[in-house]
């Protein structure tokens, strides 16, 4: 087992757990204190890559589209000396965003169309109206999840993926596509916010995942050309029905948390 842990503090705790005297050390567990995005070693042997509730915390970028031309613009955030934030947009120049959009636009059968960009006829009519916006509503795009797929395809060519995360969330930011939940604790309760422009370190930010889109992008990056893609998406319930020891997780009341909970989770399997 190779545990990739980005946090030095958590990695240290895991090493100390492994070295506790009253516990037999696991000689087959290797704790690696590194970001997966810094991984440079090729693992050219069959392996399972397990990522459970990981990608919901991956960074996203924000884009909007020109209402007339459909050209994408990327968001930047200007931070003032008094701590205030200002969002502004420029034509896409970030190579990772460009690469992600290129791959997404190449998807066919069916062709992907951003939910932030209305049909051309609607945009032409809308642009003639007074006070019509010149940019579409924002879309949060999973550029780091895309980079994660690239790392898997390049450095783990014979892997099998088991990935699970949220595909829908309550209290996401209004007025945007695949927007995150931004929340903070106040008087012991979690309070949702209506903007991502918040002070770092004081807020939890996590995203829902479009699993069907992720599956298609994963197949582009991780499946050899000419080989039929074998990745699939299923719900938490379907995964548990197929793989879990359900008789051992049934409660006295007859409920089964493995089936009845986590209704907003899905799996990507390859």
mmCIF file of C-alpha atoms in Angstrom:
data_model
loop_
_atom_site.group_PDB
_atom_site.id
_atom_site.type_symbol
_atom_site.label_atom_id
_atom_site.label_comp_id
_atom_site.label_asym_id
_atom_site.label_seq_id
_atom_site.Cartn_x
_atom_site.Cartn_y
_atom_site.Cartn_z
ATOM 1 C CA UNK A 1 0.000 0.000 0.000
ATOM 2 C CA UNK A 2 1.303 3.448 -0.938
ATOM 3 C CA UNK A 3 -0.442 6.322 0.833
ATOM 4 C CA UNK A 4 0.114 9.662 -0.896
ATOM 5 C CA UNK A 5 -0.422 12.397 1.704
ATOM 6 C CA UNK A 6 0.080 16.063 0.806
ATOM 7 C CA UNK A 7 0.021 17.363 4.404
ATOM 8 C CA UNK A 8 3.352 17.089 6.307
ATOM 9 C CA UNK A 9 1.462 17.158 9.617
ATOM 10 C CA UNK A 10 -0.873 14.307 8.681
ATOM 11 C CA UNK A 11 1.960 12.306 7.126
ATOM 12 C CA UNK A 12 3.908 12.624 10.390
ATOM 13 C CA UNK A 13 0.889 11.422 12.370
ATOM 14 C CA UNK A 14 0.494 8.435 10.057
ATOM 15 C CA UNK A 15 4.153 7.503 10.444
ATOM 16 C CA UNK A 16 3.847 7.729 14.245
ATOM 17 C CA UNK A 17 0.747 5.530 14.151
ATOM 18 C CA UNK A 18 2.694 3.003 12.143
ATOM 19 C CA UNK A 19 5.551 3.024 14.693
ATOM 20 C CA UNK A 20 3.444 2.633 17.855
ATOM 21 C CA UNK A 21 5.038 -0.045 20.028
ATOM 22 C CA UNK A 22 1.837 -1.928 20.867
ATOM 23 C CA UNK A 23 0.873 -2.206 17.214
ATOM 24 C CA UNK A 24 2.624 -4.565 14.836
ATOM 25 C CA UNK A 25 4.097 -2.303 12.117
ATOM 26 C CA UNK A 26 2.704 -2.775 8.651
ATOM 27 C CA UNK A 27 5.783 -3.575 6.591
ATOM 28 C CA UNK A 28 3.737 -3.321 3.401
ATOM 29 C CA UNK A 29 2.540 0.282 3.978
ATOM 30 C CA UNK A 30 4.536 3.127 2.455
ATOM 31 C CA UNK A 31 3.603 6.698 3.448
ATOM 32 C CA UNK A 32 4.631 9.264 0.820
ATOM 33 C CA UNK A 33 4.470 12.938 1.846
ATOM 34 C CA UNK A 34 3.917 14.500 -1.565
ATOM 35 C CA UNK A 35 1.272 16.125 -3.738
ATOM 36 C CA UNK A 36 0.032 13.838 -6.485
ATOM 37 C CA UNK A 37 0.582 16.778 -8.837
ATOM 38 C CA UNK A 38 4.326 16.627 -8.082
ATOM 39 C CA UNK A 39 4.537 12.915 -8.924
ATOM 40 C CA UNK A 40 7.310 12.162 -11.477
ATOM 41 C CA UNK A 41 8.026 8.412 -11.120
ATOM 42 C CA UNK A 42 6.479 5.922 -13.559
ATOM 43 C CA UNK A 43 4.734 2.966 -11.881
ATOM 44 C CA UNK A 44 4.734 0.456 -14.713
ATOM 45 C CA UNK A 45 2.943 -2.374 -12.945
ATOM 46 C CA UNK A 46 -0.735 -3.196 -12.353
ATOM 47 C CA UNK A 47 -2.148 -1.294 -9.402
ATOM 48 C CA UNK A 48 -5.362 0.082 -7.981
ATOM 49 C CA UNK A 49 -5.555 3.832 -7.457
ATOM 50 C CA UNK A 50 -8.125 4.660 -4.749
ATOM 51 C CA UNK A 51 -9.391 8.234 -4.262
ATOM 52 C CA UNK A 52 -12.346 8.633 -1.890
ATOM 53 C CA UNK A 53 -13.743 12.154 -1.402
ATOM 54 C CA UNK A 54 -10.545 13.703 -2.753
ATOM 55 C CA UNK A 55 -11.425 15.584 -5.933
ATOM 56 C CA UNK A 56 -14.191 17.682 -4.327
ATOM 57 C CA UNK A 57 -11.375 19.735 -2.760
ATOM 58 C CA UNK A 58 -9.376 20.095 -5.971
ATOM 59 C CA UNK A 59 -8.978 23.664 -7.222
ATOM 60 C CA UNK A 60 -11.189 24.872 -10.076
ATOM 61 C CA UNK A 61 -10.952 27.788 -12.476
ATOM 62 C CA UNK A 62 -13.787 30.157 -13.365
ATOM 63 C CA UNK A 63 -14.597 30.968 -16.984
ATOM 64 C CA UNK A 64 -17.302 32.950 -18.762
ATOM 65 C CA UNK A 65 -18.117 33.077 -22.458
ATOM 66 C CA UNK A 66 -18.508 36.066 -24.771
ATOM 67 C CA UNK A 67 -22.223 36.228 -25.578
ATOM 68 C CA UNK A 68 -21.655 36.977 -29.261
ATOM 69 C CA UNK A 69 -18.542 35.007 -30.231
ATOM 70 C CA UNK A 70 -18.575 32.237 -27.611
ATOM 71 C CA UNK A 71 -14.914 32.970 -26.797
ATOM 72 C CA UNK A 72 -14.004 31.883 -23.242
ATOM 73 C CA UNK A 73 -12.614 34.319 -20.684
ATOM 74 C CA UNK A 74 -10.842 33.280 -17.497
ATOM 75 C CA UNK A 75 -11.351 34.880 -14.102
ATOM 76 C CA UNK A 76 -8.646 36.621 -12.122
ATOM 77 C CA UNK A 77 -8.941 37.936 -8.576
ATOM 78 C CA UNK A 78 -7.290 41.196 -7.587
ATOM 79 C CA UNK A 79 -6.525 41.521 -3.854
ATOM 80 C CA UNK A 80 -6.321 45.059 -2.470
ATOM 81 C CA UNK A 81 -4.226 46.203 0.482
ATOM 82 C CA UNK A 82 -7.333 46.471 2.670
ATOM 83 C CA UNK A 83 -8.186 42.809 2.048
ATOM 84 C CA UNK A 84 -10.976 43.427 -0.457
ATOM 85 C CA UNK A 85 -11.301 41.211 -3.547
ATOM 86 C CA UNK A 86 -12.218 42.133 -7.102
ATOM 87 C CA UNK A 87 -12.964 39.615 -9.860
ATOM 88 C CA UNK A 88 -12.148 40.481 -13.470
ATOM 89 C CA UNK A 89 -11.925 38.573 -16.757
ATOM 90 C CA UNK A 90 -9.445 38.315 -19.620
ATOM 91 C CA UNK A 91 -9.214 36.026 -22.674
ATOM 92 C CA UNK A 92 -8.001 32.569 -21.676
ATOM 93 C CA UNK A 93 -4.195 32.458 -21.497
ATOM 94 C CA UNK A 94 -3.583 29.786 -18.848
ATOM 95 C CA UNK A 95 -2.166 26.660 -20.598
ATOM 96 C CA UNK A 96 -4.026 24.241 -18.307
ATOM 97 C CA UNK A 97 -7.377 25.918 -18.966
ATOM 98 C CA UNK A 98 -6.647 25.967 -22.704
ATOM 99 C CA UNK A 99 -5.743 22.262 -22.651
ATOM 100 C CA UNK A 100 -8.844 21.328 -20.654
ATOM 101 C CA UNK A 101 -11.163 23.249 -22.971
ATOM 102 C CA UNK A 102 -9.471 21.716 -26.022
ATOM 103 C CA UNK A 103 -10.080 18.186 -24.715
ATOM 104 C CA UNK A 104 -13.626 18.996 -23.620
ATOM 105 C CA UNK A 105 -14.480 20.543 -26.976
ATOM 106 C CA UNK A 106 -13.105 17.468 -28.756
ATOM 107 C CA UNK A 107 -15.594 15.131 -27.106
ATOM 108 C CA UNK A 108 -18.120 13.703 -29.557
ATOM 109 C CA UNK A 109 -21.174 11.418 -29.476
ATOM 110 C CA UNK A 110 -22.542 13.441 -27.843
ATOM 111 C CA UNK A 111 -20.633 16.688 -28.263
ATOM 112 C CA UNK A 112 -20.206 18.536 -24.990
ATOM 113 C CA UNK A 113 -21.813 21.963 -24.663
ATOM 114 C CA UNK A 114 -21.298 24.118 -21.607
ATOM 115 C CA UNK A 115 -24.438 24.775 -19.590
ATOM 116 C CA UNK A 116 -23.141 28.330 -19.137
ATOM 117 C CA UNK A 117 -23.336 29.049 -22.871
ATOM 118 C CA UNK A 118 -26.898 29.308 -24.258
ATOM 119 C CA UNK A 119 -27.658 28.349 -27.895
ATOM 120 C CA UNK A 120 -26.425 30.810 -30.544
ATOM 121 C CA UNK A 121 -29.926 31.958 -31.563
ATOM 122 C CA UNK A 122 -30.846 32.792 -27.970
ATOM 123 C CA UNK A 123 -27.574 34.689 -27.551
ATOM 124 C CA UNK A 124 -28.143 36.730 -30.707
ATOM 125 C CA UNK A 125 -31.639 37.726 -29.588
ATOM 126 C CA UNK A 126 -30.484 38.445 -26.035
ATOM 127 C CA UNK A 127 -27.635 40.659 -27.273
ATOM 128 C CA UNK A 128 -30.166 42.994 -28.952
ATOM 129 C CA UNK A 129 -31.967 43.722 -25.685
ATOM 130 C CA UNK A 130 -31.159 46.765 -23.546
ATOM 131 C CA UNK A 131 -28.654 46.180 -20.754
ATOM 132 C CA UNK A 132 -27.861 42.706 -22.099
ATOM 133 C CA UNK A 133 -24.740 41.158 -20.504
ATOM 134 C CA UNK A 134 -21.679 40.733 -22.692
ATOM 135 C CA UNK A 135 -20.533 37.605 -20.844
ATOM 136 C CA UNK A 136 -22.355 34.412 -19.862
ATOM 137 C CA UNK A 137 -22.857 33.311 -16.279
ATOM 138 C CA UNK A 138 -19.734 31.832 -14.635
ATOM 139 C CA UNK A 139 -18.735 28.197 -14.933
ATOM 140 C CA UNK A 140 -16.369 26.499 -12.488
ATOM 141 C CA UNK A 141 -14.236 24.078 -14.488
ATOM 142 C CA UNK A 142 -12.327 21.164 -12.853
ATOM 143 C CA UNK A 143 -8.851 21.926 -14.164
ATOM 144 C CA UNK A 144 -7.100 20.124 -11.298
ATOM 145 C CA UNK A 145 -9.258 17.005 -11.720
ATOM 146 C CA UNK A 146 -8.261 17.100 -15.393
ATOM 147 C CA UNK A 147 -4.590 17.382 -14.392
ATOM 148 C CA UNK A 148 -5.114 14.433 -12.030
ATOM 149 C CA UNK A 149 -6.302 12.337 -14.987
ATOM 150 C CA UNK A 150 -3.190 13.356 -16.911
ATOM 151 C CA UNK A 151 -0.954 12.246 -14.015
ATOM 152 C CA UNK A 152 -2.707 8.866 -13.866
ATOM 153 C CA UNK A 153 -2.384 8.343 -17.608
ATOM 154 C CA UNK A 154 1.277 9.333 -17.737
ATOM 155 C CA UNK A 155 2.749 7.847 -14.552
ATOM 156 C CA UNK A 156 0.366 4.959 -13.764
ATOM 157 C CA UNK A 157 -0.271 3.459 -17.223
ATOM 158 C CA UNK A 158 -1.581 0.113 -15.907
ATOM 159 C CA UNK A 159 -3.731 1.399 -13.059
ATOM 160 C CA UNK A 160 -7.347 0.630 -12.229
ATOM 161 C CA UNK A 161 -9.214 3.582 -10.705
ATOM 162 C CA UNK A 162 -11.696 3.515 -7.814
ATOM 163 C CA UNK A 163 -12.864 7.094 -7.267
ATOM 164 C CA UNK A 164 -15.868 8.284 -5.278
ATOM 165 C CA UNK A 165 -17.175 11.758 -4.535
ATOM 166 C CA UNK A 166 -20.200 14.072 -4.519
ATOM 167 C CA UNK A 167 -22.125 14.609 -7.746
ATOM 168 C CA UNK A 168 -24.566 17.074 -6.198
ATOM 169 C CA UNK A 169 -24.475 19.314 -3.148
ATOM 170 C CA UNK A 170 -26.929 21.581 -1.317
ATOM 171 C CA UNK A 171 -26.284 25.294 -0.828
ATOM 172 C CA UNK A 172 -23.932 25.754 -3.800
ATOM 173 C CA UNK A 173 -23.151 29.304 -4.921
ATOM 174 C CA UNK A 174 -26.106 30.736 -6.887
ATOM 175 C CA UNK A 175 -25.981 31.867 -10.501
ATOM 176 C CA UNK A 176 -23.107 29.681 -11.725
ATOM 177 C CA UNK A 177 -22.510 26.258 -13.301
ATOM 178 C CA UNK A 178 -20.930 23.472 -11.158
ATOM 179 C CA UNK A 179 -20.372 26.010 -8.413
ATOM 180 C CA UNK A 180 -18.998 24.980 -5.015
ATOM 181 C CA UNK A 181 -20.301 25.087 -1.498
ATOM 182 C CA UNK A 182 -18.495 27.778 0.492
ATOM 183 C CA UNK A 183 -19.153 27.611 4.217
ATOM 184 C CA UNK A 184 -17.713 28.558 7.561
ATOM 185 C CA UNK A 185 -18.460 27.733 11.182
ATOM 186 C CA UNK A 186 -20.337 30.315 13.243
ATOM 187 C CA UNK A 187 -21.651 29.696 16.776
ATOM 188 C CA UNK A 188 -21.134 25.977 16.311
ATOM 189 C CA UNK A 189 -23.063 25.746 13.037
ATOM 190 C CA UNK A 190 -21.932 25.640 9.411
ATOM 191 C CA UNK A 191 -23.117 28.739 7.532
ATOM 192 C CA UNK A 192 -23.133 28.781 3.693
ATOM 193 C CA UNK A 193 -21.808 31.804 1.797
ATOM 194 C CA UNK A 194 -22.818 33.303 -1.555
ATOM 195 C CA UNK A 195 -19.340 34.029 -2.935
ATOM 196 C CA UNK A 196 -15.993 32.286 -3.231
ATOM 197 C CA UNK A 197 -14.174 35.597 -2.661
ATOM 198 C CA UNK A 198 -13.439 34.884 0.997
ATOM 199 C CA UNK A 199 -10.397 34.986 3.266
ATOM 200 C CA UNK A 200 -8.205 31.878 2.813
ATOM 201 C CA UNK A 201 -8.061 29.484 5.742
ATOM 202 C CA UNK A 202 -11.399 30.396 7.307
ATOM 203 C CA UNK A 203 -13.798 28.685 4.911
ATOM 204 C CA UNK A 204 -14.462 25.193 3.579
ATOM 205 C CA UNK A 205 -14.806 25.097 -0.209
ATOM 206 C CA UNK A 206 -15.821 21.891 -1.987
ATOM 207 C CA UNK A 207 -17.282 21.092 -5.396
ATOM 208 C CA UNK A 208 -19.747 18.675 -6.951
ATOM 209 C CA UNK A 209 -18.414 16.556 -9.828
ATOM 210 C CA UNK A 210 -19.987 16.012 -13.241
ATOM 211 C CA UNK A 211 -19.145 12.308 -13.292
ATOM 212 C CA UNK A 212 -20.176 11.600 -16.876
ATOM 213 C CA UNK A 213 -17.985 14.424 -18.147
ATOM 214 C CA UNK A 214 -15.122 13.315 -15.888
ATOM 215 C CA UNK A 215 -15.455 9.745 -17.189
ATOM 216 C CA UNK A 216 -15.154 10.898 -20.796
ATOM 217 C CA UNK A 217 -12.138 13.099 -20.059
ATOM 218 C CA UNK A 218 -10.553 10.275 -18.043
ATOM 219 C CA UNK A 219 -10.936 7.922 -21.018
ATOM 220 C CA UNK A 220 -9.221 10.442 -23.301
ATOM 221 C CA UNK A 221 -6.227 10.722 -20.963
ATOM 222 C CA UNK A 222 -5.962 7.195 -19.566
ATOM 223 C CA UNK A 223 -7.182 4.798 -22.280
ATOM 224 C CA UNK A 224 -4.858 3.866 -25.177
ATOM 225 C CA UNK A 225 -6.122 4.943 -28.578
ATOM 226 C CA UNK A 226 -8.099 2.231 -30.307
ATOM 227 C CA UNK A 227 -8.924 0.405 -27.060
ATOM 228 C CA UNK A 228 -12.582 0.389 -26.061
ATOM 229 C CA UNK A 229 -13.012 2.507 -22.896
ATOM 230 C CA UNK A 230 -13.902 0.367 -19.916
ATOM 231 C CA UNK A 231 -14.515 3.042 -17.295
ATOM 232 C CA UNK A 232 -18.022 3.398 -15.885
ATOM 233 C CA UNK A 233 -19.992 5.522 -13.464
ATOM 234 C CA UNK A 234 -22.381 4.131 -10.861
ATOM 235 C CA UNK A 235 -24.195 5.382 -7.787
ATOM 236 C CA UNK A 236 -23.108 4.651 -4.233
ATOM 237 C CA UNK A 237 -26.103 2.314 -3.883
ATOM 238 C CA UNK A 238 -25.264 0.376 -7.052
ATOM 239 C CA UNK A 239 -21.629 0.040 -5.985
ATOM 240 C CA UNK A 240 -22.652 -1.261 -2.554
ATOM 241 C CA UNK A 241 -25.156 -3.715 -4.030
ATOM 242 C CA UNK A 242 -22.382 -5.122 -6.215
ATOM 243 C CA UNK A 243 -19.458 -5.105 -3.786
ATOM 244 C CA UNK A 244 -20.429 -4.609 -0.130
ATOM 245 C CA UNK A 245 -21.110 -7.233 2.557
ATOM 246 C CA UNK A 246 -24.570 -5.764 3.147
ATOM 247 C CA UNK A 247 -25.658 -8.337 5.714
ATOM 248 C CA UNK A 248 -22.922 -7.037 8.006
ATOM 249 C CA UNK A 249 -23.947 -3.376 7.701
ATOM 250 C CA UNK A 250 -27.694 -3.743 8.323
ATOM 251 C CA UNK A 251 -28.870 -2.100 11.566
ATOM 252 C CA UNK A 252 -31.365 -3.541 14.040
ATOM 253 C CA UNK A 253 -34.091 -1.290 12.618
ATOM 254 C CA UNK A 254 -33.564 -2.856 9.187
ATOM 255 C CA UNK A 255 -31.877 0.182 7.670
ATOM 256 C CA UNK A 256 -28.627 -0.173 5.810
ATOM 257 C CA UNK A 257 -26.389 2.926 5.812
ATOM 258 C CA UNK A 258 -24.399 1.596 2.853
ATOM 259 C CA UNK A 259 -27.581 1.731 0.762
ATOM 260 C CA UNK A 260 -29.646 4.466 2.382
ATOM 261 C CA UNK A 261 -26.996 7.111 2.994
ATOM 262 C CA UNK A 262 -24.618 8.890 0.594
ATOM 263 C CA UNK A 263 -27.305 9.355 -2.033
ATOM 264 C CA UNK A 264 -25.334 12.269 -3.489
ATOM 265 C CA UNK A 265 -22.226 10.139 -4.106
ATOM 266 C CA UNK A 266 -21.133 8.371 -7.274
ATOM 267 C CA UNK A 267 -18.213 6.148 -8.284
ATOM 268 C CA UNK A 268 -15.919 6.278 -11.302
ATOM 269 C CA UNK A 269 -14.454 2.822 -11.902
ATOM 270 C CA UNK A 270 -12.001 1.582 -14.486
#
